[in-house]
CSV table of C-alpha atoms in Angstrom, one decimal:
chain,number,residue,atom,x,y,z
A,17,MET,CA,91.5,71.8,146.2
A,18,ILE,CA,91.3,68.0,145.8
A,19,HIS,CA,95.1,67.8,146.6
A,20,LEU,CA,94.7,70.0,149.7
A,21,LYS,CA,91.6,68.0,151.0
A,22,SER,CA,93.5,64.7,150.6
A,23,LYS,CA,96.4,66.1,152.5
A,24,MET,CA,94.1,67.4,155.3
A,25,GLU,CA,92.8,63.9,155.8
A,26,TYR,CA,96.0,63.2,157.6
A,27,LYS,CA,96.6,66.5,159.4
A,28,THR,CA,99.4,65.2,161.7
A,29,SER,CA,101.3,63.7,158.8
A,30,PHE,CA,100.9,67.0,156.9
A,31,LEU,CA,102.1,69.1,159.8
A,32,LEU,CA,105.1,66.9,160.5
A,33,THR,CA,106.1,66.9,156.8
A,34,CYS,CA,105.9,70.8,156.8
A,35,ILE,CA,108.1,70.9,159.9
A,36,GLY,CA,110.6,68.5,158.3
A,37,GLN,CA,110.8,70.8,155.2
A,38,PHE,CA,111.4,73.8,157.5
A,39,LEU,CA,114.2,72.0,159.4
A,40,VAL,CA,115.9,70.9,156.2
A,41,SER,CA,116.2,74.5,155.1
A,42,PHE,CA,117.1,75.5,158.6
A,43,GLN,CA,120.3,73.4,158.3
A,44,VAL,CA,121.4,75.5,155.4
A,45,PHE,CA,120.7,78.6,157.5
A,46,LEU,CA,123.0,77.3,160.2
A,47,GLY,CA,125.7,76.6,157.7
A,48,ILE,CA,125.6,80.2,156.5
A,49,TYR,CA,125.6,81.4,160.1
A,50,PHE,CA,128.6,79.5,161.2
A,51,MET,CA,130.6,80.4,158.1
A,52,PHE,CA,130.0,84.1,158.8
A,53,ARG,CA,131.2,83.6,162.4
A,54,ARG,CA,134.6,82.9,160.8
A,55,PHE,CA,134.4,85.4,157.8
A,56,SER,CA,132.9,88.8,158.0
A,57,SER,CA,131.9,89.0,154.4
A,58,VAL,CA,131.9,87.1,151.0
A,59,GLU,CA,133.0,89.1,148.0
A,60,GLY,CA,131.8,92.2,149.8
A,61,PHE,CA,128.4,90.7,150.8
A,62,THR,CA,127.6,90.7,154.5
A,63,TYR,CA,125.7,88.0,156.5
A,64,GLU,CA,122.5,89.9,156.3
A,65,GLU,CA,122.7,90.5,152.6
A,66,VAL,CA,123.4,86.9,151.9
A,67,LEU,CA,120.3,86.0,153.9
A,68,LEU,CA,118.3,88.4,151.9
A,69,CYS,CA,119.6,86.7,148.7
A,70,PHE,CA,119.1,83.2,149.9
A,71,GLY,CA,115.6,84.0,151.3
A,72,ILE,CA,114.5,85.1,147.8
A,73,THR,CA,116.1,82.1,146.0
A,74,LEU,CA,114.6,79.6,148.4
A,75,MET,CA,111.2,81.2,148.0
A,76,GLU,CA,111.5,81.0,144.2
A,77,PHE,CA,112.5,77.4,144.3
A,78,SER,CA,109.8,76.4,146.8
A,79,LEU,CA,107.0,78.1,144.8
A,80,ALA,CA,108.2,76.4,141.6
A,81,GLU,CA,108.5,73.0,143.3
A,82,SER,CA,105.0,73.4,144.8
A,83,VAL,CA,103.2,74.0,141.4
A,84,ALA,CA,105.5,72.2,139.0
A,85,ARG,CA,106.1,69.0,141.0
A,86,GLY,CA,104.1,67.1,138.4
A,87,PHE,CA,106.9,67.5,135.9
A,88,ASP,CA,109.4,66.2,138.4
A,89,LEU,CA,107.3,62.9,138.4
A,90,PHE,CA,106.7,63.0,134.7
A,91,PRO,CA,108.9,59.9,133.8
A,92,VAL,CA,106.4,57.7,135.6
A,93,LEU,CA,103.5,59.0,133.4
A,94,VAL,CA,105.4,58.2,130.3
A,95,ARG,CA,106.6,54.8,131.3
A,96,LYS,CA,103.2,53.7,132.4
A,97,GLY,CA,101.5,55.1,129.3
A,98,GLU,CA,99.4,57.5,131.4
A,99,PHE,CA,100.3,60.4,129.2
A,100,ASP,CA,98.0,58.8,126.6
A,101,ARG,CA,95.0,59.7,128.7
A,102,ILE,CA,96.4,63.3,129.1
A,103,MET,CA,96.6,63.7,125.3
A,104,VAL,CA,93.0,62.7,124.6
A,105,ARG,CA,91.6,65.1,127.1
A,106,PRO,CA,90.4,68.5,125.9
A,107,ARG,CA,92.6,70.4,128.3
A,108,ASN,CA,96.2,71.6,127.7
A,109,GLU,CA,98.8,69.0,128.5
A,110,ILE,CA,100.9,71.3,130.6
A,111,LEU,CA,98.0,72.3,132.8
A,112,GLN,CA,97.1,68.7,133.3
A,113,VAL,CA,100.6,67.7,134.3
A,114,LEU,CA,100.8,70.7,136.6
A,115,GLY,CA,97.5,69.7,138.3
A,116,SER,CA,98.6,66.1,138.7
A,117,ARG,CA,100.7,66.9,141.8
A,118,ILE,CA,100.8,70.0,144.0
A,119,GLU,CA,103.1,70.0,147.0
A,120,PHE,CA,101.4,71.9,149.8
A,121,THR,CA,104.0,70.5,152.2
A,122,ARG,CA,106.5,73.0,150.8
A,123,ILE,CA,104.8,75.6,153.0
A,124,GLY,CA,107.4,74.7,155.6
A,125,ARG,CA,110.2,75.6,153.3
A,126,MET,CA,108.4,78.8,152.2
A,127,LEU,CA,108.1,79.8,155.9
A,128,GLN,CA,111.8,79.4,156.4
A,129,ALA,CA,112.5,81.5,153.3
A,130,GLY,CA,110.1,84.2,154.6
A,131,VAL,CA,111.8,84.3,157.9
A,132,MET,CA,115.3,84.7,156.4
A,133,PHE,CA,114.1,87.2,153.9
A,134,ALA,CA,112.3,89.3,156.6
A,135,TYR,CA,115.5,89.3,158.8
A,136,GLY,CA,117.6,90.2,155.8
A,137,ILE,CA,115.4,93.1,154.9
A,138,ARG,CA,115.5,94.5,158.4
A,139,ALA,CA,119.2,93.9,159.0
A,140,SER,CA,120.6,94.9,155.7
A,141,HIS,CA,119.0,98.4,155.9
A,142,VAL,CA,117.7,98.5,152.4
A,143,ALA,CA,116.2,101.9,151.6
A,144,TRP,CA,112.8,100.7,150.3
A,145,THR,CA,111.1,102.5,147.5
A,146,PRO,CA,108.2,101.5,145.3
A,147,ALA,CA,110.6,100.5,142.6
A,148,LYS,CA,112.5,98.2,145.0
A,149,VAL,CA,109.3,96.6,146.2
A,150,LEU,CA,108.3,95.9,142.5
A,151,THR,CA,111.8,94.5,142.0
A,152,VAL,CA,111.4,91.9,144.7
A,153,LEU,CA,108.0,90.8,143.3
A,154,LEU,CA,109.7,90.5,139.8
A,155,MET,CA,112.5,88.5,141.3
A,156,LEU,CA,110.1,86.1,142.8
A,157,LEU,CA,108.2,85.9,139.5
A,158,GLY,CA,111.3,85.6,137.3
A,159,GLY,CA,113.1,83.1,139.5
A,160,THR,CA,110.0,80.9,139.9
A,161,ALA,CA,109.6,81.0,136.1
A,162,VAL,CA,113.3,79.8,135.6
A,163,PHE,CA,112.9,76.9,138.0
A,164,CYS,CA,109.5,76.0,136.4
A,165,GLY,CA,111.2,76.1,133.0
A,166,LEU,CA,113.9,73.7,134.2
A,167,PHE,CA,111.2,71.2,135.4
A,168,LEU,CA,109.5,71.6,132.1
A,169,LEU,CA,112.7,70.9,130.2
A,170,PHE,CA,113.3,67.9,132.4
A,171,ALA,CA,109.9,66.5,131.4
A,172,ALA,CA,110.5,67.3,127.7
A,173,VAL,CA,113.8,65.2,127.8
A,174,CYS,CA,111.8,62.3,129.2
A,175,PHE,CA,109.9,61.9,126.0
A,176,PHE,CA,113.2,60.6,124.4
A,177,THR,CA,114.9,59.0,127.4
A,178,LEU,CA,111.8,57.5,129.2
A,179,GLU,CA,113.8,58.0,132.4
A,180,GLY,CA,114.6,61.2,134.3
A,181,LEU,CA,118.1,62.4,133.9
A,182,GLU,CA,119.7,63.1,137.3
A,183,ILE,CA,121.9,65.8,135.8
A,184,PHE,CA,118.9,68.1,135.9
A,185,ASN,CA,119.2,68.0,139.7
A,186,ILE,CA,122.3,70.1,139.4
A,187,PHE,CA,120.2,72.9,137.9
A,188,THR,CA,117.3,72.6,140.2
A,189,ASP,CA,118.2,71.3,143.7
A,190,GLY,CA,121.8,72.3,143.1
A,191,ALA,CA,120.8,75.9,142.2
A,192,ARG,CA,118.8,76.1,145.4
A,193,GLU,CA,122.0,75.2,147.3
A,194,TYR,CA,124.5,77.5,145.6
A,195,GLY,CA,121.8,80.2,145.2
A,196,LYS,CA,122.3,81.0,148.9
A,197,TYR,CA,125.2,83.2,147.8
A,198,PRO,CA,125.1,85.9,145.0
A,199,VAL,CA,126.1,84.1,141.8
A,200,ASN,CA,129.2,86.3,141.1
A,201,ILE,CA,131.2,84.7,143.9
A,202,TYR,CA,131.6,81.5,141.8
A,203,GLY,CA,133.6,83.3,139.1
A,204,ARG,CA,133.1,85.0,135.8
A,205,ARG,CA,132.4,81.8,133.8
A,206,VAL,CA,129.6,80.7,136.1
A,207,LEU,CA,128.1,84.2,136.1
A,208,PHE,CA,128.2,84.2,132.3
A,209,VAL,CA,126.3,80.8,132.2
A,210,CYS,CA,123.8,82.0,134.8
A,211,THR,CA,123.2,85.2,132.8
A,212,PHE,CA,123.0,84.0,129.2
A,213,VAL,CA,122.3,80.2,129.4
A,214,ILE,CA,120.2,79.5,132.4
A,215,PRO,CA,119.3,83.0,133.7
A,216,TYR,CA,119.4,82.5,137.5
A,217,ALA,CA,121.5,85.7,137.8
A,218,LEU,CA,118.8,87.8,136.1
A,219,ALA,CA,116.4,87.0,138.9
A,220,GLN,CA,119.0,86.9,141.7
A,221,TYR,CA,122.3,88.7,141.4
A,222,TYR,CA,121.6,91.8,139.3
A,223,PRO,CA,118.3,92.7,141.0
A,224,LEU,CA,120.0,92.2,144.4
A,225,LEU,CA,122.7,94.8,143.4
A,226,PHE,CA,119.9,97.2,142.7
A,227,LEU,CA,118.2,96.5,146.1
A,228,LEU,CA,121.5,97.1,147.8
A,229,ASP,CA,122.2,100.3,145.8
A,230,ARG,CA,125.2,98.8,144.1
A,231,GLY,CA,123.8,98.4,140.6
A,232,LYS,CA,122.0,100.4,138.0
A,233,GLU,CA,118.3,101.1,138.2
A,234,TRP,CA,117.5,99.0,135.1
A,235,TYR,CA,118.9,95.9,136.9
A,236,GLY,CA,115.6,95.8,138.7
A,237,LEU,CA,113.8,95.0,135.4
A,238,LEU,CA,116.0,92.1,134.5
A,239,PRO,CA,113.8,89.5,136.0
A,240,PHE,CA,111.4,90.3,133.1
A,241,ALA,CA,114.2,88.9,130.8
A,242,ALA,CA,114.3,85.7,132.9
A,243,LEU,CA,110.8,85.0,131.8
A,244,LEU,CA,112.1,84.5,128.2
A,245,PHE,CA,113.7,81.3,129.4
A,246,LEU,CA,110.3,79.7,129.3
A,247,LEU,CA,110.2,80.0,125.6
A,248,PRO,CA,112.9,77.5,124.7
A,249,CYS,CA,111.7,75.2,127.4
A,250,PHE,CA,108.1,75.3,126.0
A,251,ALA,CA,109.6,74.7,122.5
A,252,ALA,CA,111.4,71.6,123.8
A,253,TRP,CA,108.2,70.4,125.4
A,254,LYS,CA,106.2,70.8,122.2
A,255,CYS,CA,109.0,68.9,120.3
A,256,GLY,CA,108.7,66.1,122.8
A,257,VAL,CA,104.9,65.9,122.5
A,258,ARG,CA,105.2,65.8,118.7
A,259,HIS,CA,107.6,62.8,118.8
A,260,TYR,CA,105.8,61.0,121.6
A,261,THR,CA,104.7,57.5,120.7
A,262,SER,CA,102.5,55.6,123.1
A,263,CYS,CA,104.2,53.0,125.2
A,264,GLY,CA,100.9,51.6,126.5
A,265,SER,CA,100.3,49.5,129.6
């Protein structure tokens, strides 16, 4: 609530930032639109189905970035020695880092994701059942968990490097960009990595096949497996905390 109140002190700035976030995502939407003006489908997926896919991916990333922004700025806490204060407080370190920064301005990006998702649902003629509604909710949960896990892993590495590694942007911001299409269009090797290493596909591609009646029913439960990605990320974080030595200020 403190973060929200601080943002509301400058309502015009907050509103303009939200609009800016909306327009940035809208450019991606235009790119998809103009590409499908030239090609009728991509690997068998139509324009409406791609919008459904990207709407879910963008919502997952926006939710993760909103609540896990503190990990993205974690190198500053380590360099300035501010993590020392976090460690002596009685609350869990992860909760404190999460609460250090919450991005309410990502509402604009979430709105764009919601618009694309709603249009994709209507235009792709998905035959909705309770199982498919549950699958969408699990996709949002699993995908958000994967992105949050990546932010957590990024912070864990900072214990050893003291600086953020830009390579992680490939797996976060990059995933948001290439996630606008089903993962399988990038080839079998990428699909393998996105299934067994960083499980984007478990919360995007396979459940999408179930929604479109192209995959098996148990595909709808695979986002549960994506939650397991948090375990190695949490283990890396605990390893970093154990090896942390104060750099002071």
